[in-house]
């Protein structure tokens, strides 16, 4: 099993002030040191965190495979084909959302997705679809020729008690079904140090887990003491 670290929110901190730090490329180098197997970024249409320049800089400088999350939008597809990430994960995107809500409706958007999946694959990019753990969506991924799916774990992570147990079972069944149909099974969204272990115990056949917000949030906390000390030392 591999860990893809989503570094979007390093860029969120930078964009909050319009500074040139913190730099996602620098964060990527630290992810390498921490044992990350890959990097994930989402180039949103509103460019609220990752910018086009980040994508190209990471492609040029980062020492890890790059997974680009993106909407099925013509302008973004062109950028992806220029940047040539190792992997593209197609996600739904709405401007009003705080983060990606729900999976891609691969069943409903089969015809709209077909040319995009084909173009990206022809270019040599591994294509993944971010979907709900639903067998119909897995069938659609197979029909589209996408070799990889990323199961949306957000509902599991936001649920509690019996609802959480039920969602875990849904994820496990989807992973088994997808594996049986020859798909590579990734997963992500909302995973953290509390909900990860039960997830890993219940869900088989996992390839890459993409985890971002909880890692960046934790990084702020474990780095705070040192950051304050550095300023105090300068003042002294
Ligand atoms: N996978 C996908 C497809 C996502 O859209 C996101 C959020 O950008 C993640 C994984 C990572 O989710 P989180 O930041 O909650 O760990």
PDB file of C-alpha atoms and ligand atoms in Angstrom:
ATOM      1  CA  UNK A   1       0.000   0.000   0.000  1.00  0.00           C
ATOM      2  CA  UNK A   2       1.240   3.480  -0.860  1.00  0.00           C
ATOM      3  CA  UNK A   3       0.717   6.949   0.555  1.00  0.00           C
ATOM      4  CA  UNK A   4       0.070   9.880  -1.743  1.00  0.00           C
ATOM      5  CA  UNK A   5       0.331  13.127   0.172  1.00  0.00           C
ATOM      6  CA  UNK A   6      -2.050  15.847  -0.969  1.00  0.00           C
ATOM      7  CA  UNK A   7      -0.216  19.158  -0.532  1.00  0.00           C
ATOM      8  CA  UNK A   8      -3.022  21.492  -1.682  1.00  0.00           C
ATOM      9  CA  UNK A   9      -3.303  23.128   1.707  1.00  0.00           C
ATOM     10  CA  UNK A  10       0.328  24.151   1.769  1.00  0.00           C
ATOM     11  CA  UNK A  11      -0.708  26.336  -1.150  1.00  0.00           C
ATOM     12  CA  UNK A  12      -3.887  27.384   0.709  1.00  0.00           C
ATOM     13  CA  UNK A  13      -1.689  28.933   3.422  1.00  0.00           C
ATOM     14  CA  UNK A  14       0.391  30.731   0.810  1.00  0.00           C
ATOM     15  CA  UNK A  15      -2.628  32.018  -1.110  1.00  0.00           C
ATOM     16  CA  UNK A  16      -4.149  33.371   2.129  1.00  0.00           C
ATOM     17  CA  UNK A  17      -1.431  36.049   2.123  1.00  0.00           C
ATOM     18  CA  UNK A  18      -0.287  36.166  -1.489  1.00  0.00           C
ATOM     19  CA  UNK A  19       3.276  35.415  -0.351  1.00  0.00           C
ATOM     20  CA  UNK A  20       5.695  33.059  -2.073  1.00  0.00           C
ATOM     21  CA  UNK A  21       5.802  30.755   0.958  1.00  0.00           C
ATOM     22  CA  UNK A  22       5.103  28.099   2.095  1.00  0.00           C
ATOM     23  CA  UNK A  23       6.278  26.521  -1.146  1.00  0.00           C
ATOM     24  CA  UNK A  24       4.652  23.232  -2.238  1.00  0.00           C
ATOM     25  CA  UNK A  25       7.946  22.191  -3.874  1.00  0.00           C
ATOM     26  CA  UNK A  26       9.727  22.535  -0.532  1.00  0.00           C
ATOM     27  CA  UNK A  27       6.886  20.626   1.137  1.00  0.00           C
ATOM     28  CA  UNK A  28       7.264  17.904  -1.495  1.00  0.00           C
ATOM     29  CA  UNK A  29      10.918  17.433  -0.559  1.00  0.00           C
ATOM     30  CA  UNK A  30       9.902  17.016   3.090  1.00  0.00           C
ATOM     31  CA  UNK A  31       7.223  14.492   2.061  1.00  0.00           C
ATOM     32  CA  UNK A  32      10.009  12.453   0.459  1.00  0.00           C
ATOM     33  CA  UNK A  33      11.927  12.506   3.747  1.00  0.00           C
ATOM     34  CA  UNK A  34       8.791  11.388   5.593  1.00  0.00           C
ATOM     35  CA  UNK A  35       8.397   8.368   3.346  1.00  0.00           C
ATOM     36  CA  UNK A  36       5.621   9.512   1.000  1.00  0.00           C
ATOM     37  CA  UNK A  37       5.268   7.392  -2.127  1.00  0.00           C
ATOM     38  CA  UNK A  38       3.608  10.072  -4.224  1.00  0.00           C
ATOM     39  CA  UNK A  39       2.219  13.596  -4.330  1.00  0.00           C
ATOM     40  CA  UNK A  40      -1.313  14.667  -5.088  1.00  0.00           C
ATOM     41  CA  UNK A  41      -2.515  18.132  -6.058  1.00  0.00           C
ATOM     42  CA  UNK A  42      -5.867  19.446  -7.223  1.00  0.00           C
ATOM     43  CA  UNK A  43      -5.710  22.190  -9.858  1.00  0.00           C
ATOM     44  CA  UNK A  44      -9.119  23.736  -9.266  1.00  0.00           C
ATOM     45  CA  UNK A  45     -10.784  25.926 -11.816  1.00  0.00           C
ATOM     46  CA  UNK A  46     -10.905  28.788  -9.284  1.00  0.00           C
ATOM     47  CA  UNK A  47      -7.190  28.266  -8.441  1.00  0.00           C
ATOM     48  CA  UNK A  48      -7.942  28.686  -4.751  1.00  0.00           C
ATOM     49  CA  UNK A  49      -4.801  26.812  -3.715  1.00  0.00           C
ATOM     50  CA  UNK A  50      -2.581  25.088  -6.278  1.00  0.00           C
ATOM     51  CA  UNK A  51      -1.592  27.354  -9.211  1.00  0.00           C
ATOM     52  CA  UNK A  52      -0.539  26.311 -12.707  1.00  0.00           C
ATOM     53  CA  UNK A  53       3.059  27.260 -11.839  1.00  0.00           C
ATOM     54  CA  UNK A  54       2.980  24.841  -8.871  1.00  0.00           C
ATOM     55  CA  UNK A  55       1.973  22.005 -11.146  1.00  0.00           C
ATOM     56  CA  UNK A  56       4.830  22.658 -13.561  1.00  0.00           C
ATOM     57  CA  UNK A  57       7.364  23.273 -10.760  1.00  0.00           C
ATOM     58  CA  UNK A  58       6.382  20.045  -8.996  1.00  0.00           C
ATOM     59  CA  UNK A  59       6.582  18.153 -12.248  1.00  0.00           C
ATOM     60  CA  UNK A  60      10.080  19.488 -12.863  1.00  0.00           C
ATOM     61  CA  UNK A  61      11.500  19.315  -9.358  1.00  0.00           C
ATOM     62  CA  UNK A  62       9.625  16.870  -7.130  1.00  0.00           C
ATOM     63  CA  UNK A  63      11.217  13.477  -6.624  1.00  0.00           C
ATOM     64  CA  UNK A  64       7.907  11.622  -6.410  1.00  0.00           C
ATOM     65  CA  UNK A  65       5.214  10.471  -8.857  1.00  0.00           C
ATOM     66  CA  UNK A  66       2.579  13.164  -9.313  1.00  0.00           C
ATOM     67  CA  UNK A  67      -1.174  12.569  -9.242  1.00  0.00           C
ATOM     68  CA  UNK A  68      -3.228  15.490 -10.556  1.00  0.00           C
ATOM     69  CA  UNK A  69      -6.839  15.742  -9.418  1.00  0.00           C
ATOM     70  CA  UNK A  70      -8.937  17.698 -11.862  1.00  0.00           C
ATOM     71  CA  UNK A  71     -12.386  18.270 -13.273  1.00  0.00           C
ATOM     72  CA  UNK A  72     -13.355  17.113 -16.750  1.00  0.00           C
ATOM     73  CA  UNK A  73     -12.980  20.629 -18.173  1.00  0.00           C
ATOM     74  CA  UNK A  74     -11.352  21.502 -21.525  1.00  0.00           C
ATOM     75  CA  UNK A  75      -8.948  24.171 -20.195  1.00  0.00           C
ATOM     76  CA  UNK A  76      -7.716  21.977 -17.372  1.00  0.00           C
ATOM     77  CA  UNK A  77      -7.322  18.972 -19.683  1.00  0.00           C
ATOM     78  CA  UNK A  78      -5.030  21.020 -21.939  1.00  0.00           C
ATOM     79  CA  UNK A  79      -2.892  22.032 -18.956  1.00  0.00           C
ATOM     80  CA  UNK A  80      -2.709  18.416 -17.787  1.00  0.00           C
ATOM     81  CA  UNK A  81      -1.561  17.291 -21.213  1.00  0.00           C
ATOM     82  CA  UNK A  82       1.190  19.912 -21.166  1.00  0.00           C
ATOM     83  CA  UNK A  83       2.320  19.101 -17.613  1.00  0.00           C
ATOM     84  CA  UNK A  84       2.065  15.318 -18.064  1.00  0.00           C
ATOM     85  CA  UNK A  85       1.546  14.138 -14.466  1.00  0.00           C
ATOM     86  CA  UNK A  86       2.027  10.417 -13.892  1.00  0.00           C
ATOM     87  CA  UNK A  87      -1.613  10.043 -12.972  1.00  0.00           C
ATOM     88  CA  UNK A  88      -4.805  12.065 -13.359  1.00  0.00           C
ATOM     89  CA  UNK A  89      -7.728  11.542 -11.005  1.00  0.00           C
ATOM     90  CA  UNK A  90     -10.946  12.927 -12.475  1.00  0.00           C
ATOM     91  CA  UNK A  91     -13.104  14.502  -9.781  1.00  0.00           C
ATOM     92  CA  UNK A  92     -16.383  16.430  -9.709  1.00  0.00           C
ATOM     93  CA  UNK A  93     -15.970  20.114  -8.963  1.00  0.00           C
ATOM     94  CA  UNK A  94     -18.320  22.846  -7.883  1.00  0.00           C
ATOM     95  CA  UNK A  95     -17.129  26.374  -7.209  1.00  0.00           C
ATOM     96  CA  UNK A  96     -19.230  26.792  -4.056  1.00  0.00           C
ATOM     97  CA  UNK A  97     -17.886  23.661  -2.360  1.00  0.00           C
ATOM     98  CA  UNK A  98     -15.352  23.850   0.458  1.00  0.00           C
ATOM     99  CA  UNK A  99     -13.831  20.561  -0.684  1.00  0.00           C
ATOM    100  CA  UNK A 100     -14.752  17.827  -3.175  1.00  0.00           C
ATOM    101  CA  UNK A 101     -18.235  16.705  -2.224  1.00  0.00           C
ATOM    102  CA  UNK A 102     -19.279  13.270  -3.411  1.00  0.00           C
ATOM    103  CA  UNK A 103     -17.764  11.183  -6.140  1.00  0.00           C
ATOM    104  CA  UNK A 104     -17.819  11.592  -9.874  1.00  0.00           C
ATOM    105  CA  UNK A 105     -21.036  10.340 -11.465  1.00  0.00           C
ATOM    106  CA  UNK A 106     -19.270   8.122 -13.995  1.00  0.00           C
ATOM    107  CA  UNK A 107     -22.583   6.390 -14.834  1.00  0.00           C
ATOM    108  CA  UNK A 108     -24.408   9.624 -15.653  1.00  0.00           C
ATOM    109  CA  UNK A 109     -21.414  11.225 -17.396  1.00  0.00           C
ATOM    110  CA  UNK A 110     -20.201   8.189 -19.311  1.00  0.00           C
ATOM    111  CA  UNK A 111     -20.265   9.875 -22.721  1.00  0.00           C
ATOM    112  CA  UNK A 112     -18.719  13.119 -21.459  1.00  0.00           C
ATOM    113  CA  UNK A 113     -15.908  11.211 -19.750  1.00  0.00           C
ATOM    114  CA  UNK A 114     -15.150   8.800 -22.570  1.00  0.00           C
ATOM    115  CA  UNK A 115     -13.083  11.164 -24.801  1.00  0.00           C
ATOM    116  CA  UNK A 116     -11.220  12.624 -21.824  1.00  0.00           C
ATOM    117  CA  UNK A 117     -10.221   9.221 -20.449  1.00  0.00           C
ATOM    118  CA  UNK A 118      -9.116   8.163 -23.948  1.00  0.00           C
ATOM    119  CA  UNK A 119      -7.070  11.346 -24.545  1.00  0.00           C
ATOM    120  CA  UNK A 120      -5.277  11.138 -21.219  1.00  0.00           C
ATOM    121  CA  UNK A 121      -4.596   7.428 -21.654  1.00  0.00           C
ATOM    122  CA  UNK A 122      -3.311   7.960 -25.203  1.00  0.00           C
ATOM    123  CA  UNK A 123      -0.892  10.523 -23.792  1.00  0.00           C
ATOM    124  CA  UNK A 124       0.461   7.868 -21.408  1.00  0.00           C
ATOM    125  CA  UNK A 125      -1.186   9.187 -18.227  1.00  0.00           C
ATOM    126  CA  UNK A 126      -2.716   6.678 -15.792  1.00  0.00           C
ATOM    127  CA  UNK A 127      -6.363   7.636 -15.370  1.00  0.00           C
ATOM    128  CA  UNK A 128      -8.267   7.265 -12.137  1.00  0.00           C
ATOM    129  CA  UNK A 129     -11.887   8.133 -11.322  1.00  0.00           C
ATOM    130  CA  UNK A 130     -12.864   9.448  -7.891  1.00  0.00           C
ATOM    131  CA  UNK A 131     -16.142   7.626  -7.244  1.00  0.00           C
ATOM    132  CA  UNK A 132     -18.563   6.612  -4.534  1.00  0.00           C
ATOM    133  CA  UNK A 133     -18.233   2.983  -3.366  1.00  0.00           C
ATOM    134  CA  UNK A 134     -21.066   1.885  -5.620  1.00  0.00           C
ATOM    135  CA  UNK A 135     -20.831  -1.149  -7.977  1.00  0.00           C
ATOM    136  CA  UNK A 136     -22.557   0.806 -10.778  1.00  0.00           C
ATOM    137  CA  UNK A 137     -19.811   3.433 -10.646  1.00  0.00           C
ATOM    138  CA  UNK A 138     -17.151   0.701 -10.667  1.00  0.00           C
ATOM    139  CA  UNK A 139     -18.810  -0.849 -13.728  1.00  0.00           C
ATOM    140  CA  UNK A 140     -18.730   2.551 -15.420  1.00  0.00           C
ATOM    141  CA  UNK A 141     -15.000   2.855 -14.703  1.00  0.00           C
ATOM    142  CA  UNK A 142     -14.450  -0.528 -16.365  1.00  0.00           C
ATOM    143  CA  UNK A 143     -16.634   0.533 -19.315  1.00  0.00           C
ATOM    144  CA  UNK A 144     -14.545   3.700 -19.705  1.00  0.00           C
ATOM    145  CA  UNK A 145     -11.280   1.777 -19.619  1.00  0.00           C
ATOM    146  CA  UNK A 146     -10.024   3.619 -16.527  1.00  0.00           C
ATOM    147  CA  UNK A 147      -7.533   1.274 -14.835  1.00  0.00           C
ATOM    148  CA  UNK A 148      -7.839   2.884 -11.407  1.00  0.00           C
ATOM    149  CA  UNK A 149     -10.603   4.135  -9.134  1.00  0.00           C
ATOM    150  CA  UNK A 150     -10.262   6.184  -5.985  1.00  0.00           C
ATOM    151  CA  UNK A 151     -13.025   5.333  -3.530  1.00  0.00           C
ATOM    152  CA  UNK A 152     -14.443   8.387  -1.779  1.00  0.00           C
ATOM    153  CA  UNK A 153     -13.966   7.826   1.950  1.00  0.00           C
ATOM    154  CA  UNK A 154     -15.551  11.143   3.000  1.00  0.00           C
ATOM    155  CA  UNK A 155     -18.907   9.696   4.051  1.00  0.00           C
ATOM    156  CA  UNK A 156     -17.152   7.089   6.203  1.00  0.00           C
ATOM    157  CA  UNK A 157     -14.919   9.732   7.786  1.00  0.00           C
ATOM    158  CA  UNK A 158     -17.834  12.060   8.583  1.00  0.00           C
ATOM    159  CA  UNK A 159     -20.134   9.338   9.939  1.00  0.00           C
ATOM    160  CA  UNK A 160     -20.308   7.819  13.430  1.00  0.00           C
ATOM    161  CA  UNK A 161     -21.575   4.633  15.058  1.00  0.00           C
ATOM    162  CA  UNK A 162     -23.755   2.302  12.996  1.00  0.00           C
ATOM    163  CA  UNK A 163     -23.742   4.623   9.981  1.00  0.00           C
ATOM    164  CA  UNK A 164     -19.941   4.541   9.960  1.00  0.00           C
ATOM    165  CA  UNK A 165     -19.861   0.738  10.212  1.00  0.00           C
ATOM    166  CA  UNK A 166     -22.309   0.528   7.313  1.00  0.00           C
ATOM    167  CA  UNK A 167     -20.207   2.862   5.176  1.00  0.00           C
ATOM    168  CA  UNK A 168     -17.092   0.845   5.969  1.00  0.00           C
ATOM    169  CA  UNK A 169     -18.842  -2.293   4.726  1.00  0.00           C
ATOM    170  CA  UNK A 170     -19.892  -0.454   1.565  1.00  0.00           C
ATOM    171  CA  UNK A 171     -16.252   0.551   0.981  1.00  0.00           C
ATOM    172  CA  UNK A 172     -15.029  -3.013   1.623  1.00  0.00           C
ATOM    173  CA  UNK A 173     -17.577  -4.471  -0.790  1.00  0.00           C
ATOM    174  CA  UNK A 174     -16.703  -1.912  -3.443  1.00  0.00           C
ATOM    175  CA  UNK A 175     -12.987  -2.663  -3.035  1.00  0.00           C
ATOM    176  CA  UNK A 176     -13.621  -6.409  -3.408  1.00  0.00           C
ATOM    177  CA  UNK A 177     -15.875  -5.894  -6.416  1.00  0.00           C
ATOM    178  CA  UNK A 178     -13.516  -3.459  -8.131  1.00  0.00           C
ATOM    179  CA  UNK A 179     -10.531  -5.735  -7.542  1.00  0.00           C
ATOM    180  CA  UNK A 180     -12.481  -8.631  -9.019  1.00  0.00           C
ATOM    181  CA  UNK A 181     -13.225  -6.525 -12.092  1.00  0.00           C
ATOM    182  CA  UNK A 182      -9.506  -5.800 -12.522  1.00  0.00           C
ATOM    183  CA  UNK A 183      -9.441  -2.232 -11.212  1.00  0.00           C
ATOM    184  CA  UNK A 184      -6.685  -0.830  -9.028  1.00  0.00           C
ATOM    185  CA  UNK A 185      -8.292   0.457  -5.838  1.00  0.00           C
ATOM    186  CA  UNK A 186      -7.170   3.743  -4.308  1.00  0.00           C
ATOM    187  CA  UNK A 187      -9.013   5.634  -1.607  1.00  0.00           C
ATOM    188  CA  UNK A 188      -9.080   9.018   0.037  1.00  0.00           C
ATOM    189  CA  UNK A 189     -10.794  12.036   1.529  1.00  0.00           C
ATOM    190  CA  UNK A 190     -11.005  12.854   5.216  1.00  0.00           C
ATOM    191  CA  UNK A 191      -8.643  10.114   6.383  1.00  0.00           C
ATOM    192  CA  UNK A 192      -6.726  10.899   9.570  1.00  0.00           C
ATOM    193  CA  UNK A 193      -4.882   9.159  12.413  1.00  0.00           C
ATOM    194  CA  UNK A 194      -8.177   8.290  14.146  1.00  0.00           C
ATOM    195  CA  UNK A 195     -10.226   6.837  11.299  1.00  0.00           C
ATOM    196  CA  UNK A 196      -7.368   5.245   9.324  1.00  0.00           C
ATOM    197  CA  UNK A 197      -6.844   2.054  11.360  1.00  0.00           C
ATOM    198  CA  UNK A 198     -10.478   0.814  11.292  1.00  0.00           C
ATOM    199  CA  UNK A 199     -10.528   1.623   7.584  1.00  0.00           C
ATOM    200  CA  UNK A 200      -7.388  -0.413   6.912  1.00  0.00           C
ATOM    201  CA  UNK A 201      -8.706  -3.356   8.928  1.00  0.00           C
ATOM    202  CA  UNK A 202     -11.972  -3.453   7.005  1.00  0.00           C
ATOM    203  CA  UNK A 203     -11.080  -2.616   3.405  1.00  0.00           C
ATOM    204  CA  UNK A 204      -8.983  -5.012   1.287  1.00  0.00           C
ATOM    205  CA  UNK A 205      -6.990  -4.569  -1.944  1.00  0.00           C
ATOM    206  CA  UNK A 206      -5.886  -0.996  -1.277  1.00  0.00           C
ATOM    207  CA  UNK A 207      -3.323   0.533  -3.632  1.00  0.00           C
ATOM    208  CA  UNK A 208      -2.704   4.195  -2.808  1.00  0.00           C
ATOM    209  CA  UNK A 209      -4.297   6.245  -0.046  1.00  0.00           C
ATOM    210  CA  UNK A 210      -4.396   9.973  -0.796  1.00  0.00           C
ATOM    211  CA  UNK A 211      -4.337  11.984   2.404  1.00  0.00           C
ATOM    212  CA  UNK A 212      -3.943  15.748   2.664  1.00  0.00           C
ATOM    213  CA  UNK A 213      -5.792  17.966   5.079  1.00  0.00           C
ATOM    214  CA  UNK A 214      -5.041  15.967   8.227  1.00  0.00           C
ATOM    215  CA  UNK A 215      -1.333  15.745   7.360  1.00  0.00           C
ATOM    216  CA  UNK A 216      -0.976  19.471   6.680  1.00  0.00           C
ATOM    217  CA  UNK A 217      -2.975  20.264   9.837  1.00  0.00           C
ATOM    218  CA  UNK A 218      -0.740  17.994  11.902  1.00  0.00           C
ATOM    219  CA  UNK A 219       2.365  19.501  10.307  1.00  0.00           C
ATOM    220  CA  UNK A 220       1.311  22.944  11.550  1.00  0.00           C
ATOM    221  CA  UNK A 221       1.047  21.597  15.095  1.00  0.00           C
ATOM    222  CA  UNK A 222       4.282  19.617  15.215  1.00  0.00           C
ATOM    223  CA  UNK A 223       6.162  22.544  13.660  1.00  0.00           C
ATOM    224  CA  UNK A 224       4.685  25.351  15.782  1.00  0.00           C
ATOM    225  CA  UNK A 225       7.109  25.080  18.715  1.00  0.00           C
ATOM    226  CA  UNK A 226      10.161  25.322  16.478  1.00  0.00           C
ATOM    227  CA  UNK A 227       8.736  28.189  14.412  1.00  0.00           C
ATOM    228  CA  UNK A 228       8.117  30.260  17.551  1.00  0.00           C
ATOM    229  CA  UNK A 229      11.565  29.458  18.939  1.00  0.00           C
ATOM    230  CA  UNK A 230      13.253  30.595  15.728  1.00  0.00           C
ATOM    231  CA  UNK A 231      11.619  34.032  16.003  1.00  0.00           C
ATOM    232  CA  UNK A 232      12.432  34.275  19.723  1.00  0.00           C
ATOM    233  CA  UNK A 233      16.071  33.468  18.999  1.00  0.00           C
ATOM    234  CA  UNK A 234      16.238  36.205  16.379  1.00  0.00           C
ATOM    235  CA  UNK A 235      14.718  38.670  18.839  1.00  0.00           C
ATOM    236  CA  UNK A 236      17.239  37.714  21.511  1.00  0.00           C
TER     237      UNK A 236
HETATM  238  N1  LIG B   1      -8.637  12.377  -2.924  1.00  0.00           N
HETATM  239  C1  LIG B   1      -9.378  13.269  -3.619  1.00  0.00           C
HETATM  240  C2  LIG B   1      -9.924  12.873  -4.943  1.00  0.00           C
HETATM  241  C3  LIG B   1      -9.591  14.565  -3.115  1.00  0.00           C
HETATM  242  O1  LIG B   1     -10.331  15.444  -3.816  1.00  0.00           O
HETATM  243  C4  LIG B   1      -8.979  14.929  -1.900  1.00  0.00           C
HETATM  244  C5  LIG B   1      -9.122  16.325  -1.394  1.00  0.00           C
HETATM  245  O2  LIG B   1      -8.507  17.195  -2.276  1.00  0.00           O
HETATM  246  C6  LIG B   1      -8.221  13.968  -1.221  1.00  0.00           C
HETATM  247  C7  LIG B   1      -8.073  12.692  -1.737  1.00  0.00           C
HETATM  248  C8  LIG B   1      -7.549  14.269   0.082  1.00  0.00           C
HETATM  249  O3  LIG B   1      -8.525  14.510   1.040  1.00  0.00           O
HETATM  250  P1  LIG B   1      -8.122  15.105   2.455  1.00  0.00           P
HETATM  251  O4  LIG B   1      -7.470  16.424   2.195  1.00  0.00           O
HETATM  252  O5  LIG B   1      -9.408  15.210   3.174  1.00  0.00           O
HETATM  253  O6  LIG B   1      -7.162  14.128   3.068  1.00  0.00           O
END
